C-alpha cells in the first residue's frame, strides 16, 4: 500500500519572531527574510508531487503556503483548525514582560503548558483537540498522496508530540520548531512514521 506523506511546515519569519514576542491569533506579516524562506521551501519541495496545500487562516501561514506553491498552480486551502494556540492577553508580549506581569502563572504555564492557559487563552490540549482530527481527516482524504500543511510553532510541536508519544506538557521543552521549519510524516496503514523534524536546510545559506 502506498504511503501518505504530510510535509508539515511552520510559517516564515515575522517581526514578532525576531522580537521574541508571543504570537497567537494576532495578524503579523512575514518579513522579507520570511518570504524568502517560504520561496526556498517551495524550491526544496520542487520534486515532491504535492496534490494539495493546506494552511492556517492566519495571514502569515497563507502567505507562506502561497509562496511555497506559487509555481505549481495550487491554491492554499484555509483550514481553521490549524490556527495557532490562542495566547490571550499574552499575545504580542515579550517573554520578560510576561514574567514580570504574570510571575506565578508563568511558572505554572512553563511547568505544564498543555494544561495551563494564558489569561483568556487556550491550553495545548485545546489545540490538540481541534488539530489532530483535522490532520487525520486530511491523511484519509489524500490516501497515497503527498500534501503540504503550513501551520504554527505551538501547533506543529503539539502535533509532533502526539505522533511521537511525547507527553504534551513537554512540547516546548522537547520539540524545536524554527521559522519556516519543515517536518515530514508518512502514514502507512494508518500508522504515522516521523521521518523529519525541524529542518531548515532549505534556507541554511540565507
Short mmCIF file of C-alpha atoms in Angstrom, two decimals:
data_model
loop_
_atom_site.label_atom_id
_atom_site.label_comp_id
_atom_site.label_asym_id
_atom_site.label_seq_id
_atom_site.Cartn_x
_atom_site.Cartn_y
_atom_site.Cartn_z
CA UNK A 1 0.00 0.00 0.00
CA UNK A 2 1.34 3.45 -0.91
CA UNK A 3 2.14 5.75 1.99
CA UNK A 4 0.55 9.13 2.57
CA UNK A 5 3.08 11.91 3.12
CA UNK A 6 2.40 15.08 5.09
CA UNK A 7 5.01 17.81 4.82
CA UNK A 8 4.28 19.91 7.89
CA UNK A 9 5.83 23.40 7.83
CA UNK A 10 5.85 26.39 10.10
CA UNK A 11 5.24 29.82 8.59
CA UNK A 12 8.21 32.05 7.73
CA UNK A 13 9.80 34.65 9.95
CA UNK A 14 7.73 37.63 11.17
CA UNK A 15 8.87 40.73 13.01
CA UNK A 16 7.45 39.22 16.22
CA UNK A 17 9.64 36.16 15.62
CA UNK A 18 12.65 38.47 15.57
CA UNK A 19 11.46 40.38 18.64
CA UNK A 20 10.66 37.14 20.54
CA UNK A 21 7.06 38.17 21.09
CA UNK A 22 4.31 35.65 21.71
CA UNK A 23 2.17 35.46 18.58
CA UNK A 24 -1.12 33.66 18.74
CA UNK A 25 -4.12 34.93 16.79
CA UNK A 26 -2.82 38.44 16.04
CA UNK A 27 -2.11 39.12 12.38
CA UNK A 28 1.59 39.79 11.80
CA UNK A 29 3.09 39.85 8.29
CA UNK A 30 6.15 37.97 7.15
CA UNK A 31 9.46 39.82 6.99
CA UNK A 32 11.37 39.87 3.71
CA UNK A 33 13.53 37.09 5.12
CA UNK A 34 10.36 35.17 5.96
CA UNK A 35 9.14 35.49 2.38
CA UNK A 36 12.49 34.28 1.07
CA UNK A 37 12.34 31.32 3.45
CA UNK A 38 8.94 30.39 2.04
CA UNK A 39 10.21 30.64 -1.53
CA UNK A 40 13.19 28.44 -0.66
CA UNK A 41 10.82 25.94 0.94
CA UNK A 42 8.99 25.74 -2.38
CA UNK A 43 12.26 25.07 -4.21
CA UNK A 44 13.16 22.35 -1.70
CA UNK A 45 9.83 20.60 -2.35
CA UNK A 46 10.00 21.17 -6.11
CA UNK A 47 10.26 17.47 -6.99
CA UNK A 48 7.65 16.39 -4.45
CA UNK A 49 4.34 15.59 -6.23
CA UNK A 50 2.11 17.63 -3.94
CA UNK A 51 -1.59 17.15 -4.57
CA UNK A 52 -2.76 19.94 -2.25
CA UNK A 53 -1.62 22.55 0.25
CA UNK A 54 -3.49 23.39 3.46
CA UNK A 55 -2.85 26.24 5.86
CA UNK A 56 -3.99 28.10 8.95
CA UNK A 57 -6.39 31.02 8.35
CA UNK A 58 -3.78 33.48 9.69
CA UNK A 59 -2.10 35.60 7.04
CA UNK A 60 1.47 34.56 7.86
CA UNK A 61 0.59 30.96 7.00
CA UNK A 62 -1.50 31.84 3.95
CA UNK A 63 1.41 33.86 2.54
CA UNK A 64 3.99 31.18 3.35
CA UNK A 65 1.88 28.48 1.71
CA UNK A 66 1.15 30.65 -1.34
CA UNK A 67 4.82 31.45 -1.91
CA UNK A 68 5.84 27.83 -1.45
CA UNK A 69 3.50 26.54 -4.16
CA UNK A 70 3.32 29.61 -6.42
CA UNK A 71 4.97 27.74 -9.30
CA UNK A 72 2.59 24.76 -9.07
CA UNK A 73 -0.77 26.36 -9.76
CA UNK A 74 -2.07 25.22 -6.37
CA UNK A 75 -4.09 27.49 -4.10
CA UNK A 76 -3.77 27.13 -0.32
CA UNK A 77 -6.86 25.64 1.29
CA UNK A 78 -7.61 27.52 4.50
CA UNK A 79 -8.22 25.14 7.41
CA UNK A 80 -9.46 26.86 10.61
CA UNK A 81 -8.36 24.02 12.90
CA UNK A 82 -4.71 24.78 12.05
CA UNK A 83 -4.74 28.26 13.64
CA UNK A 84 -2.15 28.98 16.31
CA UNK A 85 -2.64 28.45 20.04
CA UNK A 86 -4.53 31.43 21.44
CA UNK A 87 -2.22 33.23 23.90
CA UNK A 88 -4.98 35.53 25.07
CA UNK A 89 -3.63 38.54 26.95
CA UNK A 90 -0.05 37.39 26.35
CA UNK A 91 -0.37 37.87 22.60
CA UNK A 92 2.17 40.46 21.46
CA UNK A 93 4.07 40.46 24.76
CA UNK A 94 7.76 39.70 25.15
CA UNK A 95 8.82 36.90 27.46
CA UNK A 96 10.32 39.25 30.05
CA UNK A 97 7.11 41.30 30.10
CA UNK A 98 5.03 38.21 30.80
CA UNK A 99 7.38 37.03 33.54
CA UNK A 100 7.21 40.47 35.16
CA UNK A 101 3.42 40.85 34.95
CA UNK A 102 2.32 37.22 35.47
CA UNK A 103 5.12 35.69 37.57
CA UNK A 104 3.13 32.90 39.26
CA UNK A 105 1.04 31.99 36.25
CA UNK A 106 4.20 31.95 34.11
CA UNK A 107 5.74 29.36 36.47
CA UNK A 108 2.60 27.22 36.28
CA UNK A 109 2.42 27.55 32.50
CA UNK A 110 6.07 26.66 31.90
CA UNK A 111 5.64 23.56 34.10
CA UNK A 112 2.69 22.32 32.02
CA UNK A 113 1.71 24.50 29.02
CA UNK A 114 -0.54 21.72 27.77
CA UNK A 115 -2.87 22.05 30.76
CA UNK A 116 -2.42 25.70 31.78
CA UNK A 117 -3.61 28.61 29.62
CA UNK A 118 -2.62 32.26 29.42
CA UNK A 119 -5.37 34.64 30.60
CA UNK A 120 -8.26 34.43 28.10
CA UNK A 121 -6.20 31.95 26.07
CA UNK A 122 -6.30 28.23 25.39
CA UNK A 123 -4.28 25.22 26.52
CA UNK A 124 -2.17 22.85 24.48
CA UNK A 125 -4.83 20.20 25.00
CA UNK A 126 -7.39 22.57 23.44
CA UNK A 127 -5.15 22.80 20.37
CA UNK A 128 -4.69 19.04 20.12
CA UNK A 129 -8.44 18.51 20.35
CA UNK A 130 -9.03 20.54 17.18
CA UNK A 131 -5.81 19.90 15.24
CA UNK A 132 -5.34 16.12 15.39
CA UNK A 133 -8.80 15.25 13.96
CA UNK A 134 -8.12 17.71 11.12
CA UNK A 135 -4.72 16.15 10.36
CA UNK A 136 -6.19 12.64 10.38
CA UNK A 137 -9.03 13.80 8.11
CA UNK A 138 -6.51 15.16 5.58
CA UNK A 139 -4.49 11.93 5.71
CA UNK A 140 -7.63 9.92 4.93
CA UNK A 141 -8.69 12.31 2.17
CA UNK A 142 -5.29 12.15 0.48
CA UNK A 143 -4.53 8.47 0.94
CA UNK A 144 -1.46 7.52 -1.11
CA UNK A 145 -0.69 11.17 -1.93
CA UNK A 146 1.64 13.89 -0.69
CA UNK A 147 0.42 17.18 0.79
CA UNK A 148 1.87 20.33 2.36
CA UNK A 149 0.39 21.66 5.61
CA UNK A 150 1.52 25.11 6.82
CA UNK A 151 0.78 25.91 10.46
CA UNK A 152 2.44 27.38 13.55
CA UNK A 153 5.13 26.83 16.16
CA UNK A 154 2.96 25.56 19.02
CA UNK A 155 0.59 23.68 16.70
CA UNK A 156 3.41 21.79 14.99
CA UNK A 157 5.17 21.00 18.25
CA UNK A 158 1.97 19.57 19.71
CA UNK A 159 1.25 17.51 16.59
CA UNK A 160 4.75 16.05 16.65
CA UNK A 161 4.50 15.27 20.37
CA UNK A 162 1.25 13.42 19.75
CA UNK A 163 2.72 11.39 16.89
CA UNK A 164 5.98 10.61 18.72
CA UNK A 165 4.37 9.71 22.02
CA UNK A 166 5.96 12.65 23.85
CA UNK A 167 3.84 13.98 26.76
CA UNK A 168 2.07 17.15 25.58
CA UNK A 169 3.32 19.02 28.66
CA UNK A 170 6.83 18.75 27.17
CA UNK A 171 6.04 20.24 23.78
CA UNK A 172 8.04 23.41 24.49
CA UNK A 173 10.97 21.52 26.03
CA UNK A 174 11.36 18.57 23.67
CA UNK A 175 10.44 19.74 20.16
CA UNK A 176 12.10 22.59 18.25
CA UNK A 177 10.29 24.50 15.51
CA UNK A 178 12.24 27.28 13.81
CA UNK A 179 10.76 29.83 11.41
CA UNK A 180 9.70 28.06 8.19
CA UNK A 181 10.93 24.73 9.58
CA UNK A 182 9.94 21.60 7.68
CA UNK A 183 8.79 18.29 9.18
CA UNK A 184 7.73 15.12 7.39
CA UNK A 185 5.37 12.38 8.50
CA UNK A 186 4.49 9.31 6.45
CA UNK A 187 1.36 7.28 7.14
CA UNK A 188 1.15 3.60 6.21
CA UNK A 189 -1.88 1.54 7.25
CA UNK A 190 -2.97 4.45 9.43
CA UNK A 191 0.30 4.37 11.39
CA UNK A 192 2.41 7.56 11.37
CA UNK A 193 6.18 7.46 10.94
CA UNK A 194 8.03 10.72 11.61
CA UNK A 195 10.97 11.00 9.23
CA UNK A 196 11.99 14.68 9.55
CA UNK A 197 11.76 17.25 12.36
CA UNK A 198 12.57 20.98 12.38
CA UNK A 199 14.68 21.02 9.21
CA UNK A 200 15.83 24.42 7.93
CA UNK A 201 18.20 23.00 5.31
CA UNK A 202 16.22 24.69 2.55
CA UNK A 203 17.37 28.13 3.67
CA UNK A 204 20.58 27.39 5.60
CA UNK A 205 22.59 29.67 3.31
CA UNK A 206 20.42 32.77 3.85
#
